[in-house]
mmCIF file with all atom_site columns, C-alpha atoms in Angstrom:
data_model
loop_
_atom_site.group_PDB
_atom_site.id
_atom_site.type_symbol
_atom_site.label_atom_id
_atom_site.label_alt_id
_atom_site.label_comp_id
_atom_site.label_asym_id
_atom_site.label_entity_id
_atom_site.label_seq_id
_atom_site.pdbx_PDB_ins_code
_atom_site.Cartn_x
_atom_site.Cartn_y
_atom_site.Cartn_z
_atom_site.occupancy
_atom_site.B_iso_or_equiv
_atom_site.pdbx_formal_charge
_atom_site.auth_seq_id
_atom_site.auth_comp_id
_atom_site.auth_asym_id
_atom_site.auth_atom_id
_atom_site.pdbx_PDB_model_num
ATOM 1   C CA . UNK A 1 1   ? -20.220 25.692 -21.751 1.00 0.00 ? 1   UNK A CA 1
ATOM 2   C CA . UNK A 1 2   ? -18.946 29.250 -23.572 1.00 0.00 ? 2   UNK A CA 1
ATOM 3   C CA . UNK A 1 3   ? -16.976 29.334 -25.349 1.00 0.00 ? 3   UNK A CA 1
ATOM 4   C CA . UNK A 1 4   ? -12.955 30.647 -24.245 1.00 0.00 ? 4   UNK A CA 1
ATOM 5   C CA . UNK A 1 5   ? -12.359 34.421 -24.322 1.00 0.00 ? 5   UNK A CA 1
ATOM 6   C CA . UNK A 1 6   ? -10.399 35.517 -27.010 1.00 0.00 ? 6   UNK A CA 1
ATOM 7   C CA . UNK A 1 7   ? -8.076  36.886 -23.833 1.00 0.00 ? 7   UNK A CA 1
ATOM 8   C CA . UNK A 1 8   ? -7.618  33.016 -22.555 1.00 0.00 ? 8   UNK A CA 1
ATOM 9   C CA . UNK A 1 9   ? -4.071  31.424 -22.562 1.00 0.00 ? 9   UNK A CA 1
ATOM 10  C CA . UNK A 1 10  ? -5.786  28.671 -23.637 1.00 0.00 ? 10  UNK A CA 1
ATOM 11  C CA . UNK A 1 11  ? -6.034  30.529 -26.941 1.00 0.00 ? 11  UNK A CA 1
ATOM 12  C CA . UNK A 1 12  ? -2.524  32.101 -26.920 1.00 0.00 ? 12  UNK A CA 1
ATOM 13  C CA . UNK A 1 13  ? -1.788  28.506 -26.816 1.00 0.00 ? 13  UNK A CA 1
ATOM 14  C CA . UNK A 1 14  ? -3.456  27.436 -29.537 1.00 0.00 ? 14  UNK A CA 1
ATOM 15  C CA . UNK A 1 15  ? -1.322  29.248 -31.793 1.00 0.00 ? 15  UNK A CA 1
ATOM 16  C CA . UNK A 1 16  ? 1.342   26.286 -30.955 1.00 0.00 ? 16  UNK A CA 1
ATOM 17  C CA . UNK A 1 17  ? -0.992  23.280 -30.501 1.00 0.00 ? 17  UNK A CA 1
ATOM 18  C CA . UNK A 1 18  ? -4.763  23.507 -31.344 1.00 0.00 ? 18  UNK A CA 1
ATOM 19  C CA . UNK A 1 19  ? -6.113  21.430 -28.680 1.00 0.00 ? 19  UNK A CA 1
ATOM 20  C CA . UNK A 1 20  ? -9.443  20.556 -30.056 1.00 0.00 ? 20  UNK A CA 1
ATOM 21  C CA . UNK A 1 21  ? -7.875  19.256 -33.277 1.00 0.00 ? 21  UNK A CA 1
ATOM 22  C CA . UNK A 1 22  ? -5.136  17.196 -31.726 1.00 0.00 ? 22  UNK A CA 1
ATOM 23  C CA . UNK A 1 23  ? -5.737  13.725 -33.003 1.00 0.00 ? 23  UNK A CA 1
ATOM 24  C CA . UNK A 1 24  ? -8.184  11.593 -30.487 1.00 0.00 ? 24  UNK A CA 1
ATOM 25  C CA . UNK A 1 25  ? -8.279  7.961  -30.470 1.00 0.00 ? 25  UNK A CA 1
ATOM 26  C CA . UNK A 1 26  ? -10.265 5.277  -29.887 1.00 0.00 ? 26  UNK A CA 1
ATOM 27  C CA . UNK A 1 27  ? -9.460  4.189  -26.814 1.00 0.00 ? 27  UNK A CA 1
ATOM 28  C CA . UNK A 1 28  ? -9.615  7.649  -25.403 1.00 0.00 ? 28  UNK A CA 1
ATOM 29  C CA . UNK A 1 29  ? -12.986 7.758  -25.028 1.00 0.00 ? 29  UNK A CA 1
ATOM 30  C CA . UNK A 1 30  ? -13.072 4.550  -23.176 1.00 0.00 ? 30  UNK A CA 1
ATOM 31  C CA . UNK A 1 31  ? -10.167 5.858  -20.630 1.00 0.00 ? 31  UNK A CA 1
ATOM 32  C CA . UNK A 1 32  ? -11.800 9.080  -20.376 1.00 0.00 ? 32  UNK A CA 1
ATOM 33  C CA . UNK A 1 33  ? -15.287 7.504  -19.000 1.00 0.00 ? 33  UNK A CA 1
ATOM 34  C CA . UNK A 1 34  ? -13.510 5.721  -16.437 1.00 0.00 ? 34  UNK A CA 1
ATOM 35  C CA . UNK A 1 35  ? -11.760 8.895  -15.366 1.00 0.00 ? 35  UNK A CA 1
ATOM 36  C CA . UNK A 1 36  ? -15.581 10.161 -15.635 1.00 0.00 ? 36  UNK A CA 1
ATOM 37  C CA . UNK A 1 37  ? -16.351 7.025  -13.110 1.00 0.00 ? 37  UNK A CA 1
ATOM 38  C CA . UNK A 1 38  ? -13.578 7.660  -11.104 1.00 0.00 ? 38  UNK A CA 1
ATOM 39  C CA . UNK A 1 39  ? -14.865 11.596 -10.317 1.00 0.00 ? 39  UNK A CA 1
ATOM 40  C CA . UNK A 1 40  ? -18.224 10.292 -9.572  1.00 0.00 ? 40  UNK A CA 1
ATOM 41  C CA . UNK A 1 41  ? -16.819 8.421  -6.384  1.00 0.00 ? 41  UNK A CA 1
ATOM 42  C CA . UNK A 1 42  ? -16.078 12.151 -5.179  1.00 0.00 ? 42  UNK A CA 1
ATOM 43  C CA . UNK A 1 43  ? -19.435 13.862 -5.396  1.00 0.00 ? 43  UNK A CA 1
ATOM 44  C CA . UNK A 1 44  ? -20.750 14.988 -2.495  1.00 0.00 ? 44  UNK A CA 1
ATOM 45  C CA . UNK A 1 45  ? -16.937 14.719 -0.606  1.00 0.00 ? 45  UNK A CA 1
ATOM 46  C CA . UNK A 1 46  ? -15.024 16.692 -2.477  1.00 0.00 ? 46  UNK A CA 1
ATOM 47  C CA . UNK A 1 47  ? -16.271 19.818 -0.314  1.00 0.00 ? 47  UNK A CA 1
ATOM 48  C CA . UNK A 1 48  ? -15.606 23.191 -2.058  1.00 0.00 ? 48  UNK A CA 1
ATOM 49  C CA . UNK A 1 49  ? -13.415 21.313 -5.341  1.00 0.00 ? 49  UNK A CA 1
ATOM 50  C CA . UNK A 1 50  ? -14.569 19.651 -8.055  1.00 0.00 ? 50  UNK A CA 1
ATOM 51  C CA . UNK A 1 51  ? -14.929 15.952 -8.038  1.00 0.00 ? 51  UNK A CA 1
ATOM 52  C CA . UNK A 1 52  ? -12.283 15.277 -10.934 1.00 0.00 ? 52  UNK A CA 1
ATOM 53  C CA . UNK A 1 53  ? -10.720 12.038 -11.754 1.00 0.00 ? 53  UNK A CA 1
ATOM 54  C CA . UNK A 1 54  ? -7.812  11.006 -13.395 1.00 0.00 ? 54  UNK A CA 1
ATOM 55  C CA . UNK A 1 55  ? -6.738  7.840  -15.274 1.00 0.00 ? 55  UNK A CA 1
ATOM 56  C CA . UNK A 1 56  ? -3.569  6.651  -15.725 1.00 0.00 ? 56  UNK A CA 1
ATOM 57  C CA . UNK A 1 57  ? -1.929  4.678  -18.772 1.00 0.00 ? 57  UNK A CA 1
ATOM 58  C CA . UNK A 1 58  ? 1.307   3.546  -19.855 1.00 0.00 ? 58  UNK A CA 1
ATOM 59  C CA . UNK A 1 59  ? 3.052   4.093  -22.781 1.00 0.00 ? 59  UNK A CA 1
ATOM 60  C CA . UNK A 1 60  ? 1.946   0.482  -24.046 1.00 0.00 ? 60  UNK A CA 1
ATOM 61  C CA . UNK A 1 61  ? -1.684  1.130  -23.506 1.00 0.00 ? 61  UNK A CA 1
ATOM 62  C CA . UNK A 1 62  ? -2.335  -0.499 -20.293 1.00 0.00 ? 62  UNK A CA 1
ATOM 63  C CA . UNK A 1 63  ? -4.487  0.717  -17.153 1.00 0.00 ? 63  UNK A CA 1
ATOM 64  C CA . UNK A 1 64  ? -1.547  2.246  -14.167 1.00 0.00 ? 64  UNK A CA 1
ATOM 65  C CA . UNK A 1 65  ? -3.611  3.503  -11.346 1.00 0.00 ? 65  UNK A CA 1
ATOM 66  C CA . UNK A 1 66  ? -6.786  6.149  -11.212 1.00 0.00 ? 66  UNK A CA 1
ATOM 67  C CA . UNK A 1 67  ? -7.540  8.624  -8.428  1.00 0.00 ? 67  UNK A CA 1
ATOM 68  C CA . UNK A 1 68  ? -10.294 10.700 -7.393  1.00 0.00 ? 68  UNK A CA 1
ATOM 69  C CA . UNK A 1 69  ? -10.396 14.103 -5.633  1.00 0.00 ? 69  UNK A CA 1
ATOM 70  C CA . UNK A 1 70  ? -10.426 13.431 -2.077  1.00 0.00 ? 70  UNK A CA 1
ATOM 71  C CA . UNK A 1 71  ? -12.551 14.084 1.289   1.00 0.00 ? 71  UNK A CA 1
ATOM 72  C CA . UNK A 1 72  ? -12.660 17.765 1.407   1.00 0.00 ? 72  UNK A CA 1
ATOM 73  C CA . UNK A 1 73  ? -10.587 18.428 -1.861  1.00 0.00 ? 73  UNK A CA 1
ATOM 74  C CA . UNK A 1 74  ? -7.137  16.708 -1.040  1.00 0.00 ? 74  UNK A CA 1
ATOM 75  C CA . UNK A 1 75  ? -5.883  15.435 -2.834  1.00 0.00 ? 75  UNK A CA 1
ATOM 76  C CA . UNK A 1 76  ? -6.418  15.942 -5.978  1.00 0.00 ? 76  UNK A CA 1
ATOM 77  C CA . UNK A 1 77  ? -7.729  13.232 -8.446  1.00 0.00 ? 77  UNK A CA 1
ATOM 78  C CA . UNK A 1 78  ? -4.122  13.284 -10.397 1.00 0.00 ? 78  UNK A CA 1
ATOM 79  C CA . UNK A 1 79  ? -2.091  13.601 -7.053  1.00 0.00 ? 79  UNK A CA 1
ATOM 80  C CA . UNK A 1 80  ? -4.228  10.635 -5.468  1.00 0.00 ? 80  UNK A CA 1
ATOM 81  C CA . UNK A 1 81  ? -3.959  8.339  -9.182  1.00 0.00 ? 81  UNK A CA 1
ATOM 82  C CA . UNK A 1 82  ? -0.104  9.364  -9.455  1.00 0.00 ? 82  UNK A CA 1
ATOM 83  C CA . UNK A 1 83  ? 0.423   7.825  -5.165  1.00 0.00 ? 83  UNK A CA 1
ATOM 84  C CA . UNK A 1 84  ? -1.017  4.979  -6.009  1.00 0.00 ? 84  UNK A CA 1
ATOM 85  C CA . UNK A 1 85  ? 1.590   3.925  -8.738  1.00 0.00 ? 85  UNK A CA 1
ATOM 86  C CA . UNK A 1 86  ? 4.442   1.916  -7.223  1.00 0.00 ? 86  UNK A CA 1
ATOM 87  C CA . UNK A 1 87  ? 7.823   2.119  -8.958  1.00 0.00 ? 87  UNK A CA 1
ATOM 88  C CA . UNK A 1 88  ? 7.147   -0.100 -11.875 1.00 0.00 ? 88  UNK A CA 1
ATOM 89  C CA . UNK A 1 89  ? 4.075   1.847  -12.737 1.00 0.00 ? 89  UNK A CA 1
ATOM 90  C CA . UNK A 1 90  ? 6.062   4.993  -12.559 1.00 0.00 ? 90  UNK A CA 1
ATOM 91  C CA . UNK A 1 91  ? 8.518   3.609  -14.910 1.00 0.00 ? 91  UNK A CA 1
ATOM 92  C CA . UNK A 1 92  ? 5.668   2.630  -17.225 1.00 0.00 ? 92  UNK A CA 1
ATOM 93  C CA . UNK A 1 93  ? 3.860   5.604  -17.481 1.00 0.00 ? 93  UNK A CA 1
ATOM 94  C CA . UNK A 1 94  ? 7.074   7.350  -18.964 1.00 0.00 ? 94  UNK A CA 1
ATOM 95  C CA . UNK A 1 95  ? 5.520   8.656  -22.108 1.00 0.00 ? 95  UNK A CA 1
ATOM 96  C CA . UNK A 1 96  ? 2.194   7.271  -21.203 1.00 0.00 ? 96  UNK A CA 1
ATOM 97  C CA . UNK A 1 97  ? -0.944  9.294  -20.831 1.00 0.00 ? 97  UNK A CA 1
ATOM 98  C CA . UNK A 1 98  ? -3.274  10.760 -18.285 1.00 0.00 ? 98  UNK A CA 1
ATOM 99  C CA . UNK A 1 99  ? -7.188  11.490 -18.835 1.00 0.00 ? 99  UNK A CA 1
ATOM 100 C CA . UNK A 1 100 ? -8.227  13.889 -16.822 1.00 0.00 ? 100 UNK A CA 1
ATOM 101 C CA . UNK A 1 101 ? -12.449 14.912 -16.260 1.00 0.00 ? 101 UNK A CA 1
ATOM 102 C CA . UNK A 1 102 ? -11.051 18.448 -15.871 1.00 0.00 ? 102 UNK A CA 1
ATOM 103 C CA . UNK A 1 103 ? -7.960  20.431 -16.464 1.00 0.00 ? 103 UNK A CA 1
ATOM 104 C CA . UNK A 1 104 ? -5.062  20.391 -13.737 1.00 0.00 ? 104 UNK A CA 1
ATOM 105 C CA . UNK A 1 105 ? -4.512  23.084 -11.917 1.00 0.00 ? 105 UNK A CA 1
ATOM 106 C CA . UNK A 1 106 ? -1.771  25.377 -11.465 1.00 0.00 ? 106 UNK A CA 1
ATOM 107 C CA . UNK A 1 107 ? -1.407  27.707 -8.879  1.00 0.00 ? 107 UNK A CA 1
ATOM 108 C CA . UNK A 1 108 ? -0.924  26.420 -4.692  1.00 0.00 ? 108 UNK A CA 1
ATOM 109 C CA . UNK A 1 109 ? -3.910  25.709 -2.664  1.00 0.00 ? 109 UNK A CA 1
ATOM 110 C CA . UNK A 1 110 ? -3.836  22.642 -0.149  1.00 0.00 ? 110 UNK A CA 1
ATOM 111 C CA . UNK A 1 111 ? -1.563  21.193 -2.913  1.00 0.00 ? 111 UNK A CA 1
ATOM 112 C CA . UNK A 1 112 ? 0.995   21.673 -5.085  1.00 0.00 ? 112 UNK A CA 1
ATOM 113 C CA . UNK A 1 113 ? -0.278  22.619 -8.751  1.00 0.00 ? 113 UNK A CA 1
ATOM 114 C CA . UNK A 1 114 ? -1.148  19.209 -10.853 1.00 0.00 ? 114 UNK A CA 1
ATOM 115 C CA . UNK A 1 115 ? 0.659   20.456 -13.713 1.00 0.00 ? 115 UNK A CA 1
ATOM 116 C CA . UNK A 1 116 ? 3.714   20.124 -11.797 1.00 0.00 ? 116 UNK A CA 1
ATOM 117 C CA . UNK A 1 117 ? 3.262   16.557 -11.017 1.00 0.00 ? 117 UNK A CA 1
ATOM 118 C CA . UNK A 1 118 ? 2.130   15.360 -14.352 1.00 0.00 ? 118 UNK A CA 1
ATOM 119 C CA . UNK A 1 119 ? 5.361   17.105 -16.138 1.00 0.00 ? 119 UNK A CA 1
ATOM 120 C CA . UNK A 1 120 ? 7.262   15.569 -13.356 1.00 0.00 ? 120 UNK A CA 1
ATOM 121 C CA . UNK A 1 121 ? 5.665   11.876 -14.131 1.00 0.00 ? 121 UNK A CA 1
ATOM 122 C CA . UNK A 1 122 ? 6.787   11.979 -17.549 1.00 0.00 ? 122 UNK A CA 1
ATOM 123 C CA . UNK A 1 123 ? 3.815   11.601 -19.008 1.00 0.00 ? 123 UNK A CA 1
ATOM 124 C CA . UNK A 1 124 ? 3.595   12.566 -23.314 1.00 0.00 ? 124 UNK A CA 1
ATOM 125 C CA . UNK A 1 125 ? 0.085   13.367 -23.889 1.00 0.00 ? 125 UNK A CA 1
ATOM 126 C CA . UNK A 1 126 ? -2.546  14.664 -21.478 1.00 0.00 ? 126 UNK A CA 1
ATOM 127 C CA . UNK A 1 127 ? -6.755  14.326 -22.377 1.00 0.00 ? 127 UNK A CA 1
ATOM 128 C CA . UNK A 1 128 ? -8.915  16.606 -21.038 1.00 0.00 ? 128 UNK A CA 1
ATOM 129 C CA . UNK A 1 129 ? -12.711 16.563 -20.846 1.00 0.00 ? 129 UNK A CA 1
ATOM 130 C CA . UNK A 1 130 ? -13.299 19.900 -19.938 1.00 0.00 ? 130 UNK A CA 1
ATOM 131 C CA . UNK A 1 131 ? -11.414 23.201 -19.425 1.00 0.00 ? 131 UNK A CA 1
ATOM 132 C CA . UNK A 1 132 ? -11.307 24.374 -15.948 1.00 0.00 ? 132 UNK A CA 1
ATOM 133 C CA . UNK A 1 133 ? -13.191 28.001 -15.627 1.00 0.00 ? 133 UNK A CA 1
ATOM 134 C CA . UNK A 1 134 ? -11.872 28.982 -12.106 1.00 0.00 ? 134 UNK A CA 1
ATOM 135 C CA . UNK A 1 135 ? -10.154 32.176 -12.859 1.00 0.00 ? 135 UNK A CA 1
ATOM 136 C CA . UNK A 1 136 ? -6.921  30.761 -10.892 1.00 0.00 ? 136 UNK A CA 1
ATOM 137 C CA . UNK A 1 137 ? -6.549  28.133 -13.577 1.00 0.00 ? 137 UNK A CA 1
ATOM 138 C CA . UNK A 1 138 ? -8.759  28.484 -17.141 1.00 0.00 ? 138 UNK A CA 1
ATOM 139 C CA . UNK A 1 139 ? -5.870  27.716 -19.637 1.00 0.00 ? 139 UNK A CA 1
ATOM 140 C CA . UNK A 1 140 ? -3.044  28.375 -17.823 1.00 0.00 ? 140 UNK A CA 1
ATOM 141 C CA . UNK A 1 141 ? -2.947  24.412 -16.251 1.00 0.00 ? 141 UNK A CA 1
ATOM 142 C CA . UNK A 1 142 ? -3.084  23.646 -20.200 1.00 0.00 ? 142 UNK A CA 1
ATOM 143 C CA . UNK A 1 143 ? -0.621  26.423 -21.397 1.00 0.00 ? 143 UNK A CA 1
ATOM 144 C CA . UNK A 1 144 ? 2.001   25.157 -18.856 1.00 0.00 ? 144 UNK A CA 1
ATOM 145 C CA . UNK A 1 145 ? 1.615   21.433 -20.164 1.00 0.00 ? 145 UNK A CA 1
ATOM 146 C CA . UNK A 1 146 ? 2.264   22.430 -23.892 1.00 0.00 ? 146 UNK A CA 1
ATOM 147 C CA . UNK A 1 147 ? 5.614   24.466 -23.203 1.00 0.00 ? 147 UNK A CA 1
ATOM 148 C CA . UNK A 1 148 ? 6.527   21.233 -22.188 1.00 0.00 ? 148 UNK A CA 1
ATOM 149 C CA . UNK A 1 149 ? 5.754   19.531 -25.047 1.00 0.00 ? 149 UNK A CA 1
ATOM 150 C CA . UNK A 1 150 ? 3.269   16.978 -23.995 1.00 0.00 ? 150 UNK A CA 1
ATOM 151 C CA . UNK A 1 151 ? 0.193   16.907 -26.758 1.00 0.00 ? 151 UNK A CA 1
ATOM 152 C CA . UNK A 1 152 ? -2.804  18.065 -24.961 1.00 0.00 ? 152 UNK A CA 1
ATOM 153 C CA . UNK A 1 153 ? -6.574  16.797 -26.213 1.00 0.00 ? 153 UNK A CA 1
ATOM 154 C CA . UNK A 1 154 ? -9.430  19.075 -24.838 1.00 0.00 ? 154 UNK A CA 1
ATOM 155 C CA . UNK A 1 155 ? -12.921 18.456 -24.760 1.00 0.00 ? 155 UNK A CA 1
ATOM 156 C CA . UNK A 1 156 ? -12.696 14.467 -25.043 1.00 0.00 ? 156 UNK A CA 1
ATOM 157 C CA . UNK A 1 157 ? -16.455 13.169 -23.562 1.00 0.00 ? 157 UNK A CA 1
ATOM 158 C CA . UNK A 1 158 ? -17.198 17.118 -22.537 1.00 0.00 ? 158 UNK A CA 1
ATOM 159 C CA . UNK A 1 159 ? -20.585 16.187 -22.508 1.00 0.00 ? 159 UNK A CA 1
ATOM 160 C CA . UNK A 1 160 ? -20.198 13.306 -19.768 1.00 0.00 ? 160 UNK A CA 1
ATOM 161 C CA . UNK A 1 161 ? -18.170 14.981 -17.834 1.00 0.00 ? 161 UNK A CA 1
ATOM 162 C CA . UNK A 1 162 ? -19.759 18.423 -17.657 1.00 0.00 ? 162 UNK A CA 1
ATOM 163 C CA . UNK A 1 163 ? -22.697 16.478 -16.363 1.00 0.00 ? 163 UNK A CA 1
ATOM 164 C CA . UNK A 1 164 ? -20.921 15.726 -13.280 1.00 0.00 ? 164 UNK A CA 1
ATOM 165 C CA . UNK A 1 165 ? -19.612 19.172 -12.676 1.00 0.00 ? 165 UNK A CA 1
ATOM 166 C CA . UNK A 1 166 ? -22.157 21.140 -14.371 1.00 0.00 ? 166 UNK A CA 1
ATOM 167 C CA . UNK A 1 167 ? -23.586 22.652 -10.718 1.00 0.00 ? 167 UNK A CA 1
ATOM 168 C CA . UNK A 1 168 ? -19.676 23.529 -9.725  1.00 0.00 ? 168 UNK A CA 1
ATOM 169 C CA . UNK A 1 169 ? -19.585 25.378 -13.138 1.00 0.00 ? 169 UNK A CA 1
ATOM 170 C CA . UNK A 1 170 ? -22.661 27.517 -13.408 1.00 0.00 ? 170 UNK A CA 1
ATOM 171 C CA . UNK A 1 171 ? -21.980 28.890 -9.785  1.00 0.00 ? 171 UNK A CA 1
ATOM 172 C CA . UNK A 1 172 ? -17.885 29.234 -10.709 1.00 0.00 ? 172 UNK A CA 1
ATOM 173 C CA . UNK A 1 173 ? -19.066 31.452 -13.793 1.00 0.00 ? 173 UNK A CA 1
ATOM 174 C CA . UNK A 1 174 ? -21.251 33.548 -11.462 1.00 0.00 ? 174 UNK A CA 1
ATOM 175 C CA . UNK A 1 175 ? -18.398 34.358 -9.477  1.00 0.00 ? 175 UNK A CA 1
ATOM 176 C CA . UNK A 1 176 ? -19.005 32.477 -6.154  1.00 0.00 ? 176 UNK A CA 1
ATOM 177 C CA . UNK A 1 177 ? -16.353 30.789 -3.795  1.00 0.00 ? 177 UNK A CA 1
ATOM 178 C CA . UNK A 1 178 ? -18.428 27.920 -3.316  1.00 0.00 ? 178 UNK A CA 1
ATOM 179 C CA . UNK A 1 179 ? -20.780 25.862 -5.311  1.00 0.00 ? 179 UNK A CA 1
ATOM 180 C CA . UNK A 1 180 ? -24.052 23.813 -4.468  1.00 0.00 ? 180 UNK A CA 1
ATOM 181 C CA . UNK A 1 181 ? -23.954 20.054 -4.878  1.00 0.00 ? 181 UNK A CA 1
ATOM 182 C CA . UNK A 1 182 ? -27.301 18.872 -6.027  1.00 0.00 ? 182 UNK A CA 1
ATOM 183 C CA . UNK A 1 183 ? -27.622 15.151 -5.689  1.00 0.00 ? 183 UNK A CA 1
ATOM 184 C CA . UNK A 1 184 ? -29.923 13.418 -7.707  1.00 0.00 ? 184 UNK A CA 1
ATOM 185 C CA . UNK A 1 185 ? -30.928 9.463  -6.988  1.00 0.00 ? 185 UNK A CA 1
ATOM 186 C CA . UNK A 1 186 ? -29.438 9.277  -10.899 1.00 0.00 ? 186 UNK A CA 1
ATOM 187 C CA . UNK A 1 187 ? -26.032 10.417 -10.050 1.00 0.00 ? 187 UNK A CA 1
ATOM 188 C CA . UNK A 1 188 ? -25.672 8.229  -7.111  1.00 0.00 ? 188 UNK A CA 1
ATOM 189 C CA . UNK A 1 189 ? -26.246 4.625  -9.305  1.00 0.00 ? 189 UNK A CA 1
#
């Protein structure tokens, strides 16, 4: 991936919070590969979005619920993790975290922004695998969650996760609408 413009809000934000050197535990990498696992359930039915997952964990470290983006991009792999919490798992992710394969968006498509819903879960710390380079979003999803002052982590298992979005990314940086999924026998074990 290139690196951010210098003109990103991701970098305006990093003037408050530098995401890259938040600190990143342990267990992060093992809840961001099963948010990696959990996007790989959407390739190839995720239609024009990216197949993103999202894992959820309480404040006391334990697995809440995961999601992946839908059939045709709804809903979205935070939106689908965050239904399938009932009310005890909403109470226990109150100052929990959520691992996200990409970063949530924030403007209104077939949803409501991501951002939105997170903040509203309560949730105190968001990881990210990789920044989001749709125009509509790149930093901004990010920017919104530090003025509310969760602690954002960005580029935890990049590597992994770009792997699973990397066609969706080289067409979004040449400017197209749509991307082309190319499914090899690897990515469907």
């Amino acid at each position: 991936m290139k690196p951010l413009s210098k003109k990103s809000l991701v970098s305006k934000a990093a003037k408050t919070q530098d995401f890259r050197s938040n600190p990143v535990f342990p267990e992060d990498t093992r809840w961001m590969r099963a948010a990696i696992m959990a996007a790989k359930r959407g390739i190839g039915r995720s239609g024009v979005n990216p197949p993103v997952g999202c894992v959820l964990i309480g404040a006391g470290g334990q697995l809440l619920a995961s999601g992946h983006t839908g059939a045709g991009g709804v809903p979205h792999a935070e939106s689908a993790a965050l239904a399938n919490l009932d009310d005890a798992g909403r109470v226990a992710l109150q100052g929990g975290t959520a691992y996200v394969t990409l970063e949530p968006c924030v403007h209104h498509g077939k949803t409501p922004p991501c951002t939105g819903a997170l903040i509203a879960a309560g949730i105190a710390r968001l990881v990210v695998a990789l920044q989001d380079p749709d125009p509509r979003v790149n930093g901004n999803g990010l920017a919104q969650i530090v003025k509310k002052g969760i602690i954002v982590c960005l580029g935890v298992e990049a590597a992994l996760s770009n792997e699973s979005l990397k066609y969706l990314i080289i067409k979004s940086r040449k400017g197209l609408n749509e991307f082309l999924l190319i499914v090899r026998p690897a990515a469907l074990a």
